[in-house]
Each structure stands twice: as C-alpha cells, then as structure tokens.
Amino acid sequence: MRTRGPSYCTVATPRDAEIRKDVQTYYGQVLKKSADLQTNACVTAARPVPQHVREALQNVHEDVSLRYYGCGLVIPECLENCWILDLGSGSGRDCYALSQLVGEKGHVTGIDMTEGQVEVANKYIEYHMEKYGFQAPNVNFIHGYIEKLEEAGIKNESYDIVISNCVINLVPDKQQVLQEVYRVLKHGGELYFSDVYASLELPEEIRTHKVLWGECLGGALYWKDLFILAKKIGFCPPRLVTANFITVQNKDLENVIGDCCFVSATFRLFKLPKTGPTKKCQVIYNGGITGHEKELIFDANFTFKKDEAVEVDEETASILKNSRFAQDFLIRPDGEKLPTCGGYTALEVKDVITDPFELAGRSDSAESRSSPAVGGCCSTKKCS
C-alpha cells in the first residue's frame, strides 16, 4: 500500500548531490565491466533483435561494449536520417550502433555525467566512422547531466528521438529529466527508453542504499507515477513495449528489498502537436521500415502486419499520423473501407496492457511452464 506521494522530486536537495556523487563513483570506479553487477537490472533480455541491429551492435568496438550497463535494448524503428539524443550514454555502445543506423545524414549525441565513460566513448569516434565509411563524424559525446540538458547546450526541439537505457532511475528528480526531454524533442518526437520500476512506493531503507542506487533499484520509480508525470508534462500516455522481472544475486540486498518487486520495462512517450480531437481509425502498414518489412511490433498491444488493416484507438491514430511513422501507414477514419490484401483486426480495449508487472508476469508464466523457477526477486512470488 502506498503511504506517501509520488516518488519523484521537484527541488534539488543536498541528498541529490550525494546520490549523484555515489552513482559517479559506482560507474566510474567500482564497476569495470558488466559482470561486476549484482543484479540483472542492467542485463535483462528484451524481445528478439532484428538482424540489421545485431549487425550494427557487432560493429561496435569491444572496449566500448565491455563497459555497457544498460537494461534491455533501446533502439527503436524507423531511424534513417533521424537526430537522436542518448541520455546516460556511458561508453557509447548504443550511440555507435545508432550512428550507423541513422546514416550520414542523421546524427547521434550522447550525454553522460561520468567523465571516464565519456572519455572511453570519445576515444573511438574515428574508429567507428572509418569502419562505417562515413566522411565526417555523425556522433558526438557531452559530459553533462541529463536533468540539465540546457546547461549542456542542447537546444529546444532539436531531436527526433531521445533514448535512455537504464539511467533515468539514477536521477532523483525524474520530473526535471522528462521536462528537459520534452523541451528538446521536436513535435512528433519520441522518448524511447528502458528503465527500472518498482511495484510499490519505495521505503527509506531502499531509497538511501548506495549499492541499490548504483544497481538501478534504489531510485526506481513506482510505475504508476510515470503516467502521472507524463500527463503533467504534456506527453501522450506511456506506451508499454516490453517488461521483465529483475532478479538479485545477493542475499544481503534481497533482505533489504523485502517484498518490493522490480521490473525493467521499455516505454515509448510521444510529444505530439496540439491538434483537435482524433477519431478511431483503420490503418495499414506498408512494410517500408528497415528490419520490420513483414510486421512492426509497435508496443505490447499493437502489432502491425504488412498490408493488414487494423482498427486503432484515437491515441494510437494520433501518434501514427503525427510522428515519423506517418509515411509508413495508410490511415483512414473508422468506417471508411481501406484497400487491403491482408486480413482485418478489430481493436479489443480489454486486452490493452499498461502495467509492466502484468506484462512481465505473462512472460514469466509462459517461461515457468517450460523450465524450473530460478531464485531471486519476483521470480517465485506474485507481484501486483
């Protein structure tokens, strides 16, 4: 049961500065490689990776990949020529993969508060540009704070996509981070991010535990608060993409965590232009997105197959109409017949999933039917 208000801050405190210093120490000095982590918060698997993304990741220098601590994979679809900002880019693994995918006309910026990580990232710019055959660098790295993008020189409405991989939980003031993201996104832009969420409001002993902060658990947002923040700032309601339970490989940490459960989840938040009311629509995906020619898994609730008409709700219709995905869909108001050589899928509102713990539970139940349960947080008990 929740006994306090939302777990985000709106005013910086001395405790915030202390947390920031602890996190910098943890990622700059304590962790040397991903194997040093004590939970799977930063290595949880997501859905299958498309071939072109796997190839881009394989092209990243080994030294960069070894210092990668993200949770899930935050490489969305439809990236050609996009300008992308990576919050908490670390050693630059995702940035270098994305720089190849956006092409020479696109650009990727990484920002991280740990100077040592930024130094690693900067060291390999020339290596990757030469490997990709690019005439000029299309990637740069900034030493700065993700809740202070303006101080880092990042301008209003300058990016098509902002990504973040298991980093927002490390910042005490989540609202400030999301406000800054909203500011730098173009209209129609998207925040596509993986992060850690808690099943309840975190007690003091978890929120002040240095190792749990470094392991991405101590600063986890109660998942419902994400929806509150998104609405307050102006984003569309968060779209849940994937979710997986987090396990802890440390008995002392398990004792501190107690009954609280955690998931790593990927959400997508869109910044749409202020337009009039949108109606339900029928849409057909034309199959034009690289690596997703046969079907586009947009989120946990919508999968669009090539040439198949799908009825979508008002919010989904607005996103498809006003984002970078517009060119890949034929969209008509509900009731108008669409030309299609495929089938037709009607919207079933009752099946829409917003709770990451529900989605993780469905996946966990399917896996448990085929393999024994593994110990750890949330792996042997029900979370709700």
Coordinates of C-alpha atoms in Angstrom, one line a residue:
M1 CA 0.0 0.0 0.0
R2 CA 1.3 3.5 -0.8
T3 CA 1.7 5.7 2.2
R4 CA 3.4 8.7 0.5
G5 CA 3.1 10.8 -2.6
P6 CA 4.8 10.2 -5.9
S7 CA 8.5 9.2 -5.6
Y8 CA 9.8 12.0 -7.8
C9 CA 11.4 15.2 -6.7
T10 CA 10.8 18.8 -7.9
V11 CA 13.5 20.6 -5.9
A12 CA 17.2 19.7 -5.7
T13 CA 18.5 18.8 -2.3
P14 CA 21.9 18.1 -0.7
R15 CA 20.8 14.4 -0.8
D16 CA 20.5 14.7 -4.6
A17 CA 24.1 15.8 -4.9
E18 CA 25.2 13.0 -2.6
I19 CA 23.4 10.4 -4.8
R20 CA 24.9 11.9 -8.0
K21 CA 28.4 11.5 -6.5
D22 CA 27.7 8.0 -5.3
V23 CA 26.5 7.0 -8.8
Q24 CA 29.5 8.6 -10.5
T25 CA 31.8 6.6 -8.2
Y26 CA 29.9 3.4 -8.8
Y27 CA 30.0 3.6 -12.6
G28 CA 33.4 5.3 -12.8
Q29 CA 35.4 3.3 -10.3
V30 CA 33.5 0.3 -8.7
L31 CA 32.2 -1.2 -12.0
K32 CA 34.8 -2.2 -14.5
K33 CA 32.6 -4.5 -16.7
S34 CA 29.0 -5.7 -16.8
A35 CA 30.0 -8.9 -14.9
D36 CA 30.6 -6.8 -11.8
L37 CA 26.8 -6.0 -11.5
Q38 CA 25.0 -7.7 -8.5
T39 CA 21.5 -7.8 -10.1
N40 CA 20.2 -8.4 -13.6
A41 CA 18.6 -5.0 -13.8
C42 CA 21.1 -3.9 -16.4
V43 CA 21.3 -7.1 -18.4
T44 CA 17.6 -8.2 -18.7
A45 CA 16.8 -9.5 -22.1
A46 CA 14.2 -7.8 -24.3
R47 CA 12.4 -9.1 -27.4
P48 CA 14.4 -10.6 -30.4
V49 CA 16.8 -8.2 -32.0
P50 CA 16.4 -7.5 -35.8
Q51 CA 19.3 -8.6 -38.0
H52 CA 20.3 -5.1 -39.0
V53 CA 20.5 -4.0 -35.4
R54 CA 22.5 -7.1 -34.4
E55 CA 25.0 -6.3 -37.2
A56 CA 25.3 -2.7 -36.0
L57 CA 25.9 -3.8 -32.4
Q58 CA 28.6 -6.3 -33.6
N59 CA 30.4 -3.4 -35.3
V60 CA 30.9 -1.6 -32.0
H61 CA 34.4 -1.7 -30.6
E62 CA 34.9 -4.4 -27.9
D63 CA 36.3 -1.9 -25.4
V64 CA 33.1 0.2 -25.7
S65 CA 30.8 -2.9 -25.4
L66 CA 32.6 -4.2 -22.3
R67 CA 31.6 -1.1 -20.3
Y68 CA 27.9 -1.3 -21.3
Y69 CA 25.5 -1.4 -18.4
G70 CA 22.1 -0.8 -20.0
C71 CA 18.8 -2.7 -19.3
G72 CA 17.1 -4.0 -22.4
L73 CA 17.7 -2.6 -25.9
V74 CA 16.7 1.0 -26.7
I75 CA 17.0 1.0 -30.5
P76 CA 13.5 1.9 -31.9
E77 CA 12.4 1.6 -35.5
C78 CA 12.4 4.0 -38.5
L79 CA 15.7 5.7 -37.8
E80 CA 17.1 6.8 -41.2
N81 CA 18.2 10.4 -41.1
C82 CA 17.0 11.0 -37.6
W83 CA 18.7 13.1 -34.9
I84 CA 18.9 11.1 -31.7
L85 CA 19.9 12.0 -28.2
D86 CA 21.1 9.3 -25.8
L87 CA 20.6 10.1 -22.1
G88 CA 23.3 8.5 -20.0
S89 CA 25.2 7.2 -23.0
G90 CA 28.0 5.7 -20.9
S91 CA 30.8 4.3 -23.1
G92 CA 28.7 4.9 -26.2
R93 CA 27.6 1.4 -27.3
D94 CA 24.1 2.4 -28.2
C95 CA 25.3 5.7 -29.8
Y96 CA 27.7 3.9 -32.1
A97 CA 25.1 1.4 -33.2
L98 CA 22.6 4.1 -33.8
S99 CA 25.1 6.3 -35.6
Q100 CA 25.4 3.5 -38.2
L101 CA 21.6 3.1 -38.4
V102 CA 20.7 6.8 -38.9
G103 CA 23.3 7.1 -41.7
E104 CA 25.5 10.0 -42.6
K105 CA 22.6 12.5 -42.8
G106 CA 21.5 11.6 -39.3
H107 CA 23.2 12.4 -36.1
V108 CA 23.6 10.9 -32.6
T109 CA 24.5 12.8 -29.4
G110 CA 25.4 11.1 -26.2
I111 CA 25.4 12.8 -22.8
D112 CA 26.8 11.2 -19.6
M113 CA 27.8 12.6 -16.2
T114 CA 30.7 10.1 -15.7
E115 CA 33.8 11.7 -17.2
G116 CA 35.6 8.4 -17.5
Q117 CA 32.8 6.9 -19.6
V118 CA 32.7 9.9 -21.9
E119 CA 36.4 9.6 -22.4
V120 CA 36.0 6.0 -23.5
A121 CA 33.3 7.0 -25.9
N122 CA 35.3 9.8 -27.4
K123 CA 38.3 7.6 -27.9
Y124 CA 36.6 5.5 -30.6
I125 CA 34.8 8.1 -32.8
E126 CA 37.4 7.9 -35.6
Y127 CA 37.5 4.1 -35.4
H128 CA 33.7 3.8 -35.9
M129 CA 33.4 6.5 -38.6
E130 CA 36.2 4.8 -40.6
K131 CA 34.5 1.4 -40.1
Y132 CA 31.2 2.7 -41.4
G133 CA 32.8 4.6 -44.3
F134 CA 31.4 8.0 -43.2
Q135 CA 33.2 11.1 -44.5
A136 CA 32.5 13.1 -41.3
P137 CA 31.5 12.1 -37.7
N138 CA 27.8 11.9 -37.2
V139 CA 28.2 11.3 -33.4
N140 CA 29.4 13.4 -30.5
F141 CA 29.6 13.0 -26.7
I142 CA 28.9 15.5 -24.0
H143 CA 30.0 15.4 -20.3
G144 CA 26.9 16.7 -18.5
Y145 CA 23.7 15.9 -16.6
I146 CA 20.6 14.5 -18.2
E147 CA 18.3 16.7 -16.0
K148 CA 20.3 19.8 -17.2
L149 CA 20.3 19.5 -20.9
E150 CA 20.0 23.2 -21.4
E151 CA 23.3 23.8 -19.5
A152 CA 24.9 21.2 -21.8
G153 CA 23.9 23.4 -24.8
I154 CA 21.1 21.2 -26.2
K155 CA 18.6 23.4 -27.9
N156 CA 14.8 23.4 -28.0
E157 CA 13.1 21.0 -30.4
S158 CA 16.4 19.7 -31.8
Y159 CA 15.9 15.9 -31.8
D160 CA 13.6 13.5 -33.4
I161 CA 14.2 10.8 -30.8
V162 CA 15.5 10.7 -27.3
I163 CA 16.6 7.3 -25.9
S164 CA 17.7 6.3 -22.4
N165 CA 18.9 2.9 -21.2
C166 CA 18.5 2.2 -17.5
V167 CA 19.6 5.7 -16.5
I168 CA 16.6 7.9 -15.5
N169 CA 16.2 5.9 -12.3
L170 CA 19.7 7.1 -11.3
V171 CA 18.5 10.7 -11.1
P172 CA 16.5 11.8 -8.1
D173 CA 14.4 14.4 -10.0
K174 CA 12.6 12.4 -12.6
Q175 CA 10.2 15.2 -13.4
Q176 CA 13.1 17.5 -14.4
V177 CA 14.6 14.9 -16.7
L178 CA 11.3 14.4 -18.5
Q179 CA 10.6 18.1 -18.8
E180 CA 14.0 18.6 -20.4
V181 CA 13.3 15.7 -22.8
Y182 CA 10.0 17.3 -23.8
R183 CA 11.8 20.6 -24.4
V184 CA 14.4 19.2 -26.7
L185 CA 12.1 16.9 -28.7
K186 CA 10.6 18.1 -32.0
H187 CA 6.8 17.9 -32.3
G188 CA 6.0 14.4 -33.3
G189 CA 9.2 13.2 -31.5
E190 CA 9.6 10.3 -29.2
L191 CA 11.2 9.3 -25.9
Y192 CA 12.0 5.6 -26.3
F193 CA 13.5 4.3 -23.0
S194 CA 14.2 1.3 -20.9
D195 CA 14.3 1.7 -17.1
V196 CA 13.6 0.1 -13.8
Y197 CA 10.2 0.4 -12.0
A198 CA 9.0 -0.6 -8.5
S199 CA 5.8 -2.4 -7.6
L200 CA 5.2 0.0 -4.7
E201 CA 6.4 3.2 -3.2
L202 CA 10.0 2.5 -2.1
P203 CA 10.7 2.7 1.7
E204 CA 13.5 4.8 3.0
E205 CA 16.0 1.9 3.6
I206 CA 15.9 1.1 -0.2
R207 CA 15.9 4.8 -1.4
T208 CA 19.0 5.5 0.7
H209 CA 21.0 2.3 0.0
K210 CA 24.1 3.2 -2.0
V211 CA 24.6 -0.1 -3.8
L212 CA 20.9 -0.4 -4.6
W213 CA 21.1 3.1 -6.2
G214 CA 24.1 2.0 -8.3
E215 CA 22.3 -1.2 -9.3
C216 CA 19.3 0.9 -10.6
L217 CA 16.9 -0.2 -7.8
G218 CA 17.2 2.4 -5.1
G219 CA 15.9 5.2 -7.5
A220 CA 13.3 3.2 -9.3
L221 CA 10.0 5.0 -9.9
Y222 CA 6.7 3.5 -8.8
W223 CA 5.4 2.5 -12.2
K224 CA 2.1 4.4 -11.9
D225 CA 4.0 7.6 -11.2
L226 CA 5.4 7.5 -14.8
F227 CA 1.8 8.0 -16.1
I228 CA 1.3 10.9 -13.7
L229 CA 4.5 12.6 -14.8
A230 CA 3.9 12.1 -18.5
K231 CA 0.4 13.7 -18.3
K232 CA 1.7 16.6 -16.2
I233 CA 4.5 17.4 -18.7
G234 CA 2.4 17.0 -21.8
F235 CA 3.4 13.7 -23.3
C236 CA 0.9 11.2 -24.6
P237 CA 0.2 8.3 -22.1
P238 CA 3.2 6.0 -22.0
R239 CA 3.1 3.0 -24.4
L240 CA 4.4 -0.2 -22.8
V241 CA 6.7 -2.1 -25.1
T242 CA 8.5 -4.9 -23.1
A243 CA 8.8 -5.8 -19.4
N244 CA 10.9 -8.4 -17.5
F245 CA 11.3 -9.2 -13.8
I246 CA 14.5 -8.2 -12.1
T247 CA 16.4 -10.8 -10.0
V248 CA 19.0 -10.1 -7.3
Q249 CA 22.1 -12.3 -6.9
N250 CA 22.9 -11.1 -3.5
K251 CA 21.3 -12.3 -0.2
D252 CA 22.1 -9.1 1.7
L253 CA 20.4 -7.0 -1.0
E254 CA 17.4 -9.3 -1.1
N255 CA 16.9 -8.8 2.7
V256 CA 16.9 -5.0 2.2
I257 CA 14.4 -5.2 -0.7
G258 CA 12.0 -7.4 1.2
D259 CA 8.5 -7.6 -0.5
C260 CA 9.2 -5.0 -3.1
C261 CA 9.5 -6.2 -6.7
F262 CA 11.2 -4.6 -9.7
V263 CA 10.9 -4.8 -13.5
S264 CA 12.9 -3.5 -16.3
A265 CA 10.5 -2.1 -18.8
T266 CA 10.6 -0.3 -22.1
F267 CA 8.1 2.6 -22.7
R268 CA 7.7 5.0 -25.6
L269 CA 6.4 8.5 -24.9
F270 CA 5.4 10.8 -27.8
K271 CA 5.3 14.6 -27.9
L272 CA 2.5 15.4 -30.3
P273 CA 1.5 18.8 -31.8
K274 CA -1.6 20.3 -30.2
T275 CA -4.4 19.4 -32.6
G276 CA -8.1 18.8 -32.4
P277 CA -9.7 15.6 -31.3
T278 CA -8.8 12.4 -33.2
K279 CA -11.2 9.6 -34.1
K280 CA -10.7 5.9 -34.2
C281 CA -9.0 4.9 -37.5
Q282 CA -8.2 2.0 -39.6
V283 CA -4.5 1.8 -40.6
I284 CA -2.5 -0.4 -43.0
Y285 CA 1.3 -0.8 -42.5
N286 CA 3.1 -0.7 -45.9
G287 CA 6.1 -2.6 -44.7
G288 CA 8.6 0.1 -45.5
I289 CA 10.6 0.2 -42.2
T290 CA 14.1 -1.4 -42.4
G291 CA 14.2 -4.7 -40.5
H292 CA 10.5 -4.7 -40.0
E293 CA 9.3 -5.3 -43.5
K294 CA 6.8 -8.0 -42.7
E295 CA 5.5 -6.7 -39.3
L296 CA 6.0 -3.8 -36.9
I297 CA 5.7 -4.7 -33.2
F298 CA 4.8 -1.1 -32.1
D299 CA 4.3 -2.0 -28.4
A300 CA 2.8 -4.7 -26.2
N301 CA -0.7 -4.1 -27.5
F302 CA -0.3 -3.4 -31.2
T303 CA 1.5 -5.4 -33.9
F304 CA 1.0 -4.2 -37.5
K305 CA 1.4 -6.7 -40.3
K306 CA 2.2 -5.6 -43.8
D307 CA -1.0 -4.9 -45.9
E308 CA -3.3 -5.9 -43.0
A309 CA -6.0 -3.4 -41.9
V310 CA -6.1 -2.7 -38.1
E311 CA -8.5 -0.7 -36.2
V312 CA -6.7 1.6 -33.7
D313 CA -7.9 3.9 -30.9
E314 CA -7.8 7.7 -31.0
E315 CA -4.5 8.0 -29.2
T316 CA -2.7 5.4 -31.4
A317 CA -4.2 7.1 -34.6
S318 CA -2.8 10.4 -33.5
I319 CA 0.6 9.0 -32.8
L320 CA 0.8 7.4 -36.2
K321 CA -0.5 10.5 -38.0
N322 CA 1.9 13.0 -36.3
S323 CA 5.1 11.1 -35.8
R324 CA 7.9 9.8 -38.1
F325 CA 5.8 6.7 -38.7
A326 CA 3.2 8.6 -40.8
Q327 CA 4.9 7.9 -44.1
D328 CA 4.7 4.1 -43.4
F329 CA 0.9 3.9 -42.8
L330 CA -2.2 4.4 -44.8
I331 CA -4.7 5.9 -42.3
R332 CA -8.4 6.4 -42.8
P333 CA -11.2 7.3 -40.3
D334 CA -13.0 4.3 -38.9
G335 CA -15.9 3.3 -41.2
E336 CA -14.1 4.1 -44.4
K337 CA -13.1 0.9 -46.2
L338 CA -9.3 0.5 -46.8
P339 CA -7.9 -1.4 -49.8
T340 CA -6.1 -4.4 -48.3
C341 CA -4.9 -7.8 -49.5
G342 CA -4.5 -8.9 -45.9
G343 CA -6.9 -9.5 -43.0
Y344 CA -8.6 -7.2 -40.6
T345 CA -8.0 -6.9 -36.9
A346 CA -10.5 -5.0 -34.7
L347 CA -9.4 -3.2 -31.5
E348 CA -10.1 -5.1 -28.3
V349 CA -9.8 -2.5 -25.5
K350 CA -9.9 -5.1 -22.7
D351 CA -6.6 -6.5 -23.9
V352 CA -4.6 -3.3 -23.7
I353 CA -1.8 -3.7 -21.1
T354 CA -0.3 -0.7 -19.3
D355 CA 1.1 -2.4 -16.2
P356 CA 4.7 -3.6 -16.7
F357 CA 4.3 -6.2 -13.9
E358 CA 1.3 -7.7 -15.6
L359 CA 3.3 -8.0 -18.9
A360 CA 6.3 -9.4 -17.1
G361 CA 4.1 -11.9 -15.3
R362 CA 2.6 -13.2 -18.5
S363 CA 6.1 -13.7 -19.9
D364 CA 7.3 -15.3 -16.6
S365 CA 4.3 -17.7 -16.5
A366 CA 5.0 -18.8 -20.1
E367 CA 8.7 -19.5 -19.3
S368 CA 7.9 -21.3 -16.0
R369 CA 5.8 -23.8 -17.8
S370 CA 8.8 -25.0 -19.7
S371 CA 11.6 -24.5 -17.1
P372 CA 12.1 -24.6 -13.3
A373 CA 11.8 -21.4 -11.4
V374 CA 15.0 -19.5 -10.6
G375 CA 15.5 -17.8 -7.3
G376 CA 15.6 -14.0 -6.9
C377 CA 13.2 -11.0 -6.6
C378 CA 9.9 -11.6 -8.2
S379 CA 10.9 -15.0 -9.7
T380 CA 9.0 -17.1 -7.2
K381 CA 6.3 -14.8 -5.9
K382 CA 3.4 -12.9 -7.4
C383 CA 3.8 -9.2 -7.8
S384 CA 0.9 -6.8 -8.0

